[in-house]
One Martini backbone bead per residue (centre of mass of N, CA, C, O) as a GRO file, in nm:
protein
  382
    1UNK     BB    1  -4.700   0.085   4.995
    2UNK     BB    2  -4.891   0.223   4.817
    3UNK     BB    3  -5.151   0.080   4.653
    4UNK     BB    4  -5.235   0.268   4.439
    5UNK     BB    5  -4.990   0.305   4.303
    6UNK     BB    6  -4.939   0.007   4.207
    7UNK     BB    7  -5.211  -0.033   4.040
    8UNK     BB    8  -5.161   0.230   3.855
    9UNK     BB    9  -4.908   0.101   3.749
   10UNK     BB   10  -5.024  -0.142   3.627
   11UNK     BB   11  -5.191  -0.046   3.441
   12UNK     BB   12  -5.009   0.162   3.266
   13UNK     BB   13  -4.829  -0.066   3.155
   14UNK     BB   14  -5.042  -0.239   2.984
   15UNK     BB   15  -4.980  -0.014   2.788
   16UNK     BB   16  -4.885   0.044   2.462
   17UNK     BB   17  -4.697   0.362   2.446
   18UNK     BB   18  -4.545   0.384   2.213
   19UNK     BB   19  -4.482   0.609   1.985
   20UNK     BB   20  -4.609   0.448   1.742
   21UNK     BB   21  -4.869   0.453   1.927
   22UNK     BB   22  -5.140   0.457   2.080
   23UNK     BB   23  -5.284   0.634   2.369
   24UNK     BB   24  -5.583   0.633   2.428
   25UNK     BB   25  -5.617   0.395   2.643
   26UNK     BB   26  -5.497   0.568   2.854
   27UNK     BB   27  -5.651   0.834   2.858
   28UNK     BB   28  -5.916   0.690   2.926
   29UNK     BB   29  -5.831   0.571   3.202
   30UNK     BB   30  -5.794   0.843   3.319
   31UNK     BB   31  -6.062   0.982   3.236
   32UNK     BB   32  -6.218   0.771   3.451
   33UNK     BB   33  -6.073   0.839   3.704
   34UNK     BB   34  -6.121   1.151   3.719
   35UNK     BB   35  -6.445   1.114   3.671
   36UNK     BB   36  -6.472   0.986   3.969
   37UNK     BB   37  -6.389   1.268   4.102
   38UNK     BB   38  -6.528   1.492   3.913
   39UNK     BB   39  -6.313   1.548   3.672
   40UNK     BB   40  -6.231   1.731   3.417
   41UNK     BB   41  -6.132   1.704   3.054
   42UNK     BB   42  -5.887   1.768   2.818
   43UNK     BB   43  -5.833   1.738   2.477
   44UNK     BB   44  -5.551   1.683   2.241
   45UNK     BB   45  -5.504   1.614   1.928
   46UNK     BB   46  -5.399   1.471   1.644
   47UNK     BB   47  -5.464   1.441   1.331
   48UNK     BB   48  -5.548   1.139   1.356
   49UNK     BB   49  -5.678   1.057   1.634
   50UNK     BB   50  -5.440   0.851   1.796
   51UNK     BB   51  -5.365   1.082   1.982
   52UNK     BB   52  -5.324   1.248   2.327
   53UNK     BB   53  -5.363   1.539   2.530
   54UNK     BB   54  -5.408   1.604   2.855
   55UNK     BB   55  -5.626   1.836   3.064
   56UNK     BB   56  -5.649   1.923   3.418
   57UNK     BB   57  -5.857   2.039   3.711
   58UNK     BB   58  -5.783   2.140   4.066
   59UNK     BB   59  -5.985   2.351   4.166
   60UNK     BB   60  -5.966   2.685   4.129
   61UNK     BB   61  -6.008   2.921   3.928
   62UNK     BB   62  -5.729   3.072   3.771
   63UNK     BB   63  -5.457   3.221   3.805
   64UNK     BB   64  -5.190   2.998   3.835
   65UNK     BB   65  -5.042   2.760   3.969
   66UNK     BB   66  -4.992   2.405   3.958
   67UNK     BB   67  -4.793   2.164   3.753
   68UNK     BB   68  -4.837   1.857   3.633
   69UNK     BB   69  -4.587   1.674   3.438
   70UNK     BB   70  -4.627   1.418   3.170
   71UNK     BB   71  -4.568   1.141   2.980
   72UNK     BB   72  -4.707   0.840   2.804
   73UNK     BB   73  -4.479   0.740   2.654
   74UNK     BB   74  -4.239   0.514   2.497
   75UNK     BB   75  -4.009   0.296   2.428
   76UNK     BB   76  -3.861   0.056   2.276
   77UNK     BB   77  -3.805  -0.311   2.293
   78UNK     BB   78  -3.646  -0.371   2.045
   79UNK     BB   79  -3.377  -0.590   2.083
   80UNK     BB   80  -3.445  -0.648   2.378
   81UNK     BB   81  -3.354  -0.809   2.683
   82UNK     BB   82  -3.598  -0.969   2.902
   83UNK     BB   83  -3.691  -1.090   3.227
   84UNK     BB   84  -3.906  -0.919   3.206
   85UNK     BB   85  -4.230  -0.794   3.136
   86UNK     BB   86  -4.277  -0.521   2.987
   87UNK     BB   87  -4.620  -0.492   2.995
   88UNK     BB   88  -4.580  -0.555   3.332
   89UNK     BB   89  -4.588  -0.586   3.674
   90UNK     BB   90  -4.273  -0.634   3.862
   91UNK     BB   91  -4.193  -0.746   4.180
   92UNK     BB   92  -3.837  -0.703   4.317
   93UNK     BB   93  -3.659  -0.623   4.566
   94UNK     BB   94  -3.806  -0.306   4.563
   95UNK     BB   95  -3.894  -0.329   4.241
   96UNK     BB   96  -4.038  -0.184   3.951
   97UNK     BB   97  -4.112  -0.366   3.665
   98UNK     BB   98  -4.088  -0.171   3.352
   99UNK     BB   99  -4.210  -0.028   3.083
  100UNK     BB  100  -4.211   0.322   3.232
  101UNK     BB  101  -4.144   0.337   3.522
  102UNK     BB  102  -3.951   0.576   3.514
  103UNK     BB  103  -4.018   0.650   3.158
  104UNK     BB  104  -4.305   0.795   3.336
  105UNK     BB  105  -4.522   0.617   3.523
  106UNK     BB  106  -4.455   0.659   3.795
  107UNK     BB  107  -4.536   0.947   3.822
  108UNK     BB  108  -4.827   0.918   3.712
  109UNK     BB  109  -4.919   0.742   3.953
  110UNK     BB  110  -4.868   0.935   4.179
  111UNK     BB  111  -5.051   1.144   4.099
  112UNK     BB  112  -5.318   0.981   4.078
  113UNK     BB  113  -5.293   0.910   4.386
  114UNK     BB  114  -5.307   1.221   4.489
  115UNK     BB  115  -5.601   1.307   4.415
  116UNK     BB  116  -5.768   1.277   4.677
  117UNK     BB  117  -5.603   1.483   4.849
  118UNK     BB  118  -5.693   1.716   4.681
  119UNK     BB  119  -5.996   1.702   4.707
  120UNK     BB  120  -6.025   1.686   5.013
  121UNK     BB  121  -5.967   1.988   4.982
  122UNK     BB  122  -5.912   2.313   4.982
  123UNK     BB  123  -5.771   2.536   4.740
  124UNK     BB  124  -5.611   2.818   4.664
  125UNK     BB  125  -5.519   2.681   4.402
  126UNK     BB  126  -5.463   2.548   4.131
  127UNK     BB  127  -5.430   2.200   3.973
  128UNK     BB  128  -5.247   2.057   3.706
  129UNK     BB  129  -5.300   1.842   3.449
  130UNK     BB  130  -5.015   1.700   3.211
  131UNK     BB  131  -5.066   1.484   2.937
  132UNK     BB  132  -4.823   1.330   2.682
  133UNK     BB  133  -4.744   1.292   2.350
  134UNK     BB  134  -4.437   1.246   2.190
  135UNK     BB  135  -4.177   1.311   2.363
  136UNK     BB  136  -3.955   1.063   2.252
  137UNK     BB  137  -3.953   1.232   1.933
  138UNK     BB  138  -3.929   1.549   2.020
  139UNK     BB  139  -4.166   1.696   2.169
  140UNK     BB  140  -4.427   1.707   1.987
  141UNK     BB  141  -4.730   1.693   2.119
  142UNK     BB  142  -4.761   1.907   2.344
  143UNK     BB  143  -4.771   2.187   2.177
  144UNK     BB  144  -5.107   2.229   2.193
  145UNK     BB  145  -5.090   2.277   2.487
  146UNK     BB  146  -4.889   2.514   2.503
  147UNK     BB  147  -5.086   2.698   2.307
  148UNK     BB  148  -5.312   2.678   2.513
  149UNK     BB  149  -5.189   2.828   2.727
  150UNK     BB  150  -5.107   3.094   2.586
  151UNK     BB  151  -5.421   3.182   2.543
  152UNK     BB  152  -5.493   3.150   2.824
  153UNK     BB  153  -5.625   3.301   3.130
  154UNK     BB  154  -5.539   2.991   3.290
  155UNK     BB  155  -5.224   2.992   3.417
  156UNK     BB  156  -4.947   2.862   3.517
  157UNK     BB  157  -4.676   2.941   3.730
  158UNK     BB  158  -4.616   2.627   3.768
  159UNK     BB  159  -4.366   2.329   3.697
  160UNK     BB  160  -4.368   1.980   3.703
  161UNK     BB  161  -4.143   1.750   3.577
  162UNK     BB  162  -4.146   1.393   3.599
  163UNK     BB  163  -3.868   1.312   3.552
  164UNK     BB  164  -3.603   1.139   3.620
  165UNK     BB  165  -3.399   1.231   3.920
  166UNK     BB  166  -3.379   1.095   4.214
  167UNK     BB  167  -3.576   1.368   4.351
  168UNK     BB  168  -3.404   1.561   4.224
  169UNK     BB  169  -3.372   1.895   4.160
  170UNK     BB  170  -3.416   2.074   3.847
  171UNK     BB  171  -3.284   2.355   3.654
  172UNK     BB  172  -3.171   2.218   3.369
  173UNK     BB  173  -3.121   2.200   3.009
  174UNK     BB  174  -3.087   2.113   2.688
  175UNK     BB  175  -3.100   2.152   2.379
  176UNK     BB  176  -3.244   2.076   2.062
  177UNK     BB  177  -3.155   1.972   1.717
  178UNK     BB  178  -3.309   1.836   1.426
  179UNK     BB  179  -3.156   1.726   1.092
  180UNK     BB  180  -3.217   1.650   0.735
  181UNK     BB  181  -2.991   1.571   0.474
  182UNK     BB  182  -3.015   1.601   0.087
  183UNK     BB  183  -2.835   1.458  -0.155
  184UNK     BB  184  -2.853   1.519  -0.520
  185UNK     BB  185  -2.725   1.372  -0.771
  186UNK     BB  186  -2.539   1.174  -1.034
  187UNK     BB  187  -2.595   0.889  -1.225
  188UNK     BB  188  -2.340   0.667  -1.323
  189UNK     BB  189  -2.100   0.470  -1.442
  190UNK     BB  190  -1.817   0.408  -1.253
  191UNK     BB  191  -1.615   0.423  -1.527
  192UNK     BB  192  -1.764   0.725  -1.526
  193UNK     BB  193  -1.715   0.924  -1.268
  194UNK     BB  194  -1.673   1.209  -1.373
  195UNK     BB  195  -1.982   1.240  -1.504
  196UNK     BB  196  -2.064   1.235  -1.205
  197UNK     BB  197  -2.257   1.275  -0.891
  198UNK     BB  198  -2.141   1.224  -0.559
  199UNK     BB  199  -2.320   1.215  -0.293
  200UNK     BB  200  -2.148   1.108  -0.074
  201UNK     BB  201  -1.912   1.297  -0.108
  202UNK     BB  202  -2.090   1.564  -0.061
  203UNK     BB  203  -2.186   1.445   0.229
  204UNK     BB  204  -1.893   1.436   0.350
  205UNK     BB  205  -1.831   1.745   0.354
  206UNK     BB  206  -2.075   1.821   0.545
  207UNK     BB  207  -1.957   1.649   0.763
  208UNK     BB  208  -1.703   1.805   0.813
  209UNK     BB  209  -1.794   2.090   0.843
  210UNK     BB  210  -1.978   1.989   1.099
  211UNK     BB  211  -1.700   1.944   1.261
  212UNK     BB  212  -1.611   2.230   1.278
  213UNK     BB  213  -1.862   2.349   1.398
  214UNK     BB  214  -1.843   2.194   1.653
  215UNK     BB  215  -1.548   2.323   1.766
  216UNK     BB  216  -1.677   2.571   1.799
  217UNK     BB  217  -1.894   2.544   2.020
  218UNK     BB  218  -1.702   2.435   2.233
  219UNK     BB  219  -1.598   2.743   2.328
  220UNK     BB  220  -1.874   2.745   2.501
  221UNK     BB  221  -1.882   2.751   2.845
  222UNK     BB  222  -2.057   2.544   3.075
  223UNK     BB  223  -2.045   2.388   3.411
  224UNK     BB  224  -2.347   2.313   3.471
  225UNK     BB  225  -2.264   2.098   3.243
  226UNK     BB  226  -2.276   1.754   3.091
  227UNK     BB  227  -2.144   1.870   2.896
  228UNK     BB  228  -2.017   2.232   2.883
  229UNK     BB  229  -2.106   2.192   2.592
  230UNK     BB  230  -2.191   2.199   2.266
  231UNK     BB  231  -2.328   1.937   2.060
  232UNK     BB  232  -2.221   1.756   1.737
  233UNK     BB  233  -2.399   1.487   1.530
  234UNK     BB  234  -2.404   1.228   1.355
  235UNK     BB  235  -2.604   0.946   1.312
  236UNK     BB  236  -2.665   0.922   1.012
  237UNK     BB  237  -2.608   0.727   0.691
  238UNK     BB  238  -2.711   0.718   0.339
  239UNK     BB  239  -2.614   0.563   0.030
  240UNK     BB  240  -2.689   0.415  -0.231
  241UNK     BB  241  -2.674   0.081  -0.453
  242UNK     BB  242  -2.392   0.042  -0.611
  243UNK     BB  243  -2.069   0.027  -0.684
  244UNK     BB  244  -2.109   0.068  -1.003
  245UNK     BB  245  -2.283   0.340  -0.891
  246UNK     BB  246  -2.320   0.664  -0.890
  247UNK     BB  247  -2.450   0.837  -0.638
  248UNK     BB  248  -2.756   1.017  -0.613
  249UNK     BB  249  -2.793   0.942  -0.321
  250UNK     BB  250  -2.810   1.131   0.014
  251UNK     BB  251  -2.834   1.095   0.377
  252UNK     BB  252  -2.847   1.282   0.683
  253UNK     BB  253  -2.823   1.294   1.054
  254UNK     BB  254  -2.843   1.564   1.282
  255UNK     BB  255  -2.740   1.698   1.615
  256UNK     BB  256  -2.817   1.956   1.850
  257UNK     BB  257  -2.672   1.999   2.201
  258UNK     BB  258  -2.757   2.307   2.348
  259UNK     BB  259  -2.744   2.557   2.529
  260UNK     BB  260  -2.974   2.758   2.650
  261UNK     BB  261  -2.814   3.051   2.540
  262UNK     BB  262  -2.772   2.945   2.258
  263UNK     BB  263  -2.704   2.974   1.907
  264UNK     BB  264  -2.797   2.750   1.603
  265UNK     BB  265  -2.867   2.872   1.374
  266UNK     BB  266  -2.607   2.974   1.237
  267UNK     BB  267  -2.489   2.677   1.184
  268UNK     BB  268  -2.701   2.609   0.979
  269UNK     BB  269  -2.644   2.874   0.804
  270UNK     BB  270  -2.349   2.783   0.731
  271UNK     BB  271  -2.409   2.522   0.594
  272UNK     BB  272  -2.591   2.612   0.375
  273UNK     BB  273  -2.380   2.822   0.251
  274UNK     BB  274  -2.175   2.612   0.179
  275UNK     BB  275  -2.367   2.440  -0.007
  276UNK     BB  276  -2.469   2.690  -0.203
  277UNK     BB  277  -2.153   2.830  -0.264
  278UNK     BB  278  -1.963   2.560  -0.291
  279UNK     BB  279  -2.120   2.288  -0.374
  280UNK     BB  280  -2.342   2.335  -0.607
  281UNK     BB  281  -2.188   2.474  -0.846
  282UNK     BB  282  -2.013   2.218  -0.882
  283UNK     BB  283  -2.242   2.005  -0.950
  284UNK     BB  284  -2.388   2.171  -1.190
  285UNK     BB  285  -2.167   2.150  -1.401
  286UNK     BB  286  -2.270   1.841  -1.453
  287UNK     BB  287  -2.601   1.870  -1.310
  288UNK     BB  288  -2.879   2.057  -1.269
  289UNK     BB  289  -3.044   1.859  -1.081
  290UNK     BB  290  -2.924   1.902  -0.815
  291UNK     BB  291  -2.912   1.884  -0.471
  292UNK     BB  292  -2.955   2.066  -0.138
  293UNK     BB  293  -3.130   1.956   0.151
  294UNK     BB  294  -3.346   2.079   0.445
  295UNK     BB  295  -3.489   1.902   0.763
  296UNK     BB  296  -3.679   1.936   1.008
  297UNK     BB  297  -3.745   1.723   1.287
  298UNK     BB  298  -3.636   1.841   1.592
  299UNK     BB  299  -3.717   2.035   1.877
  300UNK     BB  300  -3.602   2.217   2.165
  301UNK     BB  301  -3.552   2.395   2.446
  302UNK     BB  302  -3.389   2.481   2.682
  303UNK     BB  303  -3.311   2.501   3.054
  304UNK     BB  304  -3.330   2.791   3.290
  305UNK     BB  305  -3.367   2.790   3.616
  306UNK     BB  306  -3.368   2.947   3.910
  307UNK     BB  307  -3.266   2.826   4.222
  308UNK     BB  308  -3.340   3.106   4.406
  309UNK     BB  309  -3.618   3.071   4.363
  310UNK     BB  310  -3.905   3.032   4.513
  311UNK     BB  311  -4.002   2.772   4.373
  312UNK     BB  312  -3.748   2.619   4.422
  313UNK     BB  313  -3.748   2.634   4.736
  314UNK     BB  314  -4.010   2.473   4.757
  315UNK     BB  315  -3.927   2.219   4.612
  316UNK     BB  316  -3.722   2.165   4.829
  317UNK     BB  317  -3.925   2.108   5.056
  318UNK     BB  318  -4.115   1.908   4.920
  319UNK     BB  319  -3.840   1.683   4.851
  320UNK     BB  320  -3.595   1.729   5.038
  321UNK     BB  321  -3.410   1.892   4.839
  322UNK     BB  322  -3.120   2.149   4.745
  323UNK     BB  323  -2.948   1.957   4.496
  324UNK     BB  324  -2.933   2.094   4.252
  325UNK     BB  325  -2.944   2.056   3.897
  326UNK     BB  326  -2.849   1.904   3.578
  327UNK     BB  327  -2.906   1.742   3.274
  328UNK     BB  328  -2.867   1.588   2.962
  329UNK     BB  329  -3.168   1.549   2.925
  330UNK     BB  330  -3.450   1.618   2.779
  331UNK     BB  331  -3.778   1.824   2.806
  332UNK     BB  332  -4.081   1.998   2.820
  333UNK     BB  333  -3.985   2.254   3.001
  334UNK     BB  334  -3.907   2.461   2.780
  335UNK     BB  335  -4.165   2.509   2.673
  336UNK     BB  336  -4.328   2.591   2.919
  337UNK     BB  337  -4.103   2.827   2.977
  338UNK     BB  338  -4.195   3.004   2.717
  339UNK     BB  339  -4.503   3.029   2.799
  340UNK     BB  340  -4.483   3.120   3.110
  341UNK     BB  341  -4.371   2.866   3.281
  342UNK     BB  342  -4.226   2.769   3.561
  343UNK     BB  343  -3.950   2.515   3.553
  344UNK     BB  344  -3.920   2.201   3.697
  345UNK     BB  345  -3.730   1.900   3.778
  346UNK     BB  346  -3.878   1.595   3.963
  347UNK     BB  347  -3.861   1.260   3.974
  348UNK     BB  348  -3.889   0.921   3.978
  349UNK     BB  349  -3.569   0.778   3.923
  350UNK     BB  350  -3.368   0.673   3.652
  351UNK     BB  351  -3.182   0.725   3.331
  352UNK     BB  352  -3.034   0.476   3.367
  353UNK     BB  353  -3.317   0.276   3.307
  354UNK     BB  354  -3.386   0.408   3.101
  355UNK     BB  355  -3.425   0.225   2.762
  356UNK     BB  356  -3.387  -0.029   2.911
  357UNK     BB  357  -3.353  -0.325   3.008
  358UNK     BB  358  -3.532  -0.357   3.286
  359UNK     BB  359  -3.688  -0.157   3.394
  360UNK     BB  360  -3.677   0.065   3.683
  361UNK     BB  361  -3.831   0.126   4.005
  362UNK     BB  362  -3.834   0.241   4.330
  363UNK     BB  363  -4.034   0.226   4.592
  364UNK     BB  364  -3.891   0.467   4.730
  365UNK     BB  365  -3.898   0.659   4.528
  366UNK     BB  366  -4.240   0.667   4.517
  367UNK     BB  367  -4.232   0.751   4.819
  368UNK     BB  368  -4.109   1.023   4.759
  369UNK     BB  369  -4.302   1.149   4.577
  370UNK     BB  370  -4.555   1.126   4.765
  371UNK     BB  371  -4.408   1.335   4.946
  372UNK     BB  372  -4.413   1.578   4.783
  373UNK     BB  373  -4.731   1.580   4.691
  374UNK     BB  374  -4.816   1.618   5.024
  375UNK     BB  375  -4.663   1.895   5.057
  376UNK     BB  376  -4.809   2.036   4.828
  377UNK     BB  377  -5.085   2.012   4.925
  378UNK     BB  378  -5.032   2.145   5.210
  379UNK     BB  379  -4.949   2.438   5.047
  380UNK     BB  380  -5.232   2.456   4.900
  381UNK     BB  381  -5.399   2.505   5.131
  382UNK     BB  382  -5.667   2.730   5.233
   0.00000   0.00000   0.00000
């Protein structure tokens, strides 16, 4: 195994970059590492200054080239029972254990380990590195970097997002829209329940409406995806304060995982129309201060890249596999694709291990990733 990969992964795992935490210590480590090779970096901070995206270029300036993209944040370990330290590298039976080994610091370590190879020879096009924050909470952080790409005269033509795919090339995934609905009713003593407006009861009506809309979504099928249709589900619901009080407030969160070419705005519009035209008039007959509001939480577009494109065929050569497929989870790839950068997904490890206790990536998978990056480097050679 490449000792540089192991050492870099060991360093990256020691930074607790759970999405609720800052990633600046990790970003500073990567900045200094790249600076040791004479590579300049740009940072795009969040509004608090506690997190940042990193963007760098290797090779000549100009339009075109390839971008290697990965996120620096990881999911929490709270409540999980780990046999190995979560924020340290443990090697056992051909695997590296630790939070983020698969999702996706293993890929970041491989990319950083490959930097000397890209530096050692003249490249005929630029290689970009794009490392983001807050991917795990809805692909939120990368958007400032995407806006930079849209406005830049020097934009990569192709992007490989290194999410864990078992080093198999992926050309598509679904998009996601997450929303919160807040129902404000009117409280009173439960003995006089008809005088109040039960926020939970009206939230339940909205949830039932969502079930109907979800069934309608399933009518559009695409066998390239699993499940083969857009899905809609309510994930959380909370409301009320005591059994003998008609609940004044209730809120629930729902998400739509939609096919790349489907329109989900109509689903939200229909739900809002039902709330405004059917439910609110009933509620306001008893209390004028009743309300139903909707708040977007997060969302990202789907990805659907032509697996017969030149880029796809090149990636198949670089990674040594033409077994293109789609994945159920989302990535930042759809945002890059919308910005005009053709995007595919291919990285070491499996999402079967991601987000779980004792997350791991096999050494063999990391070796396969280095193989892909070496092939990419040879292809980019001037």
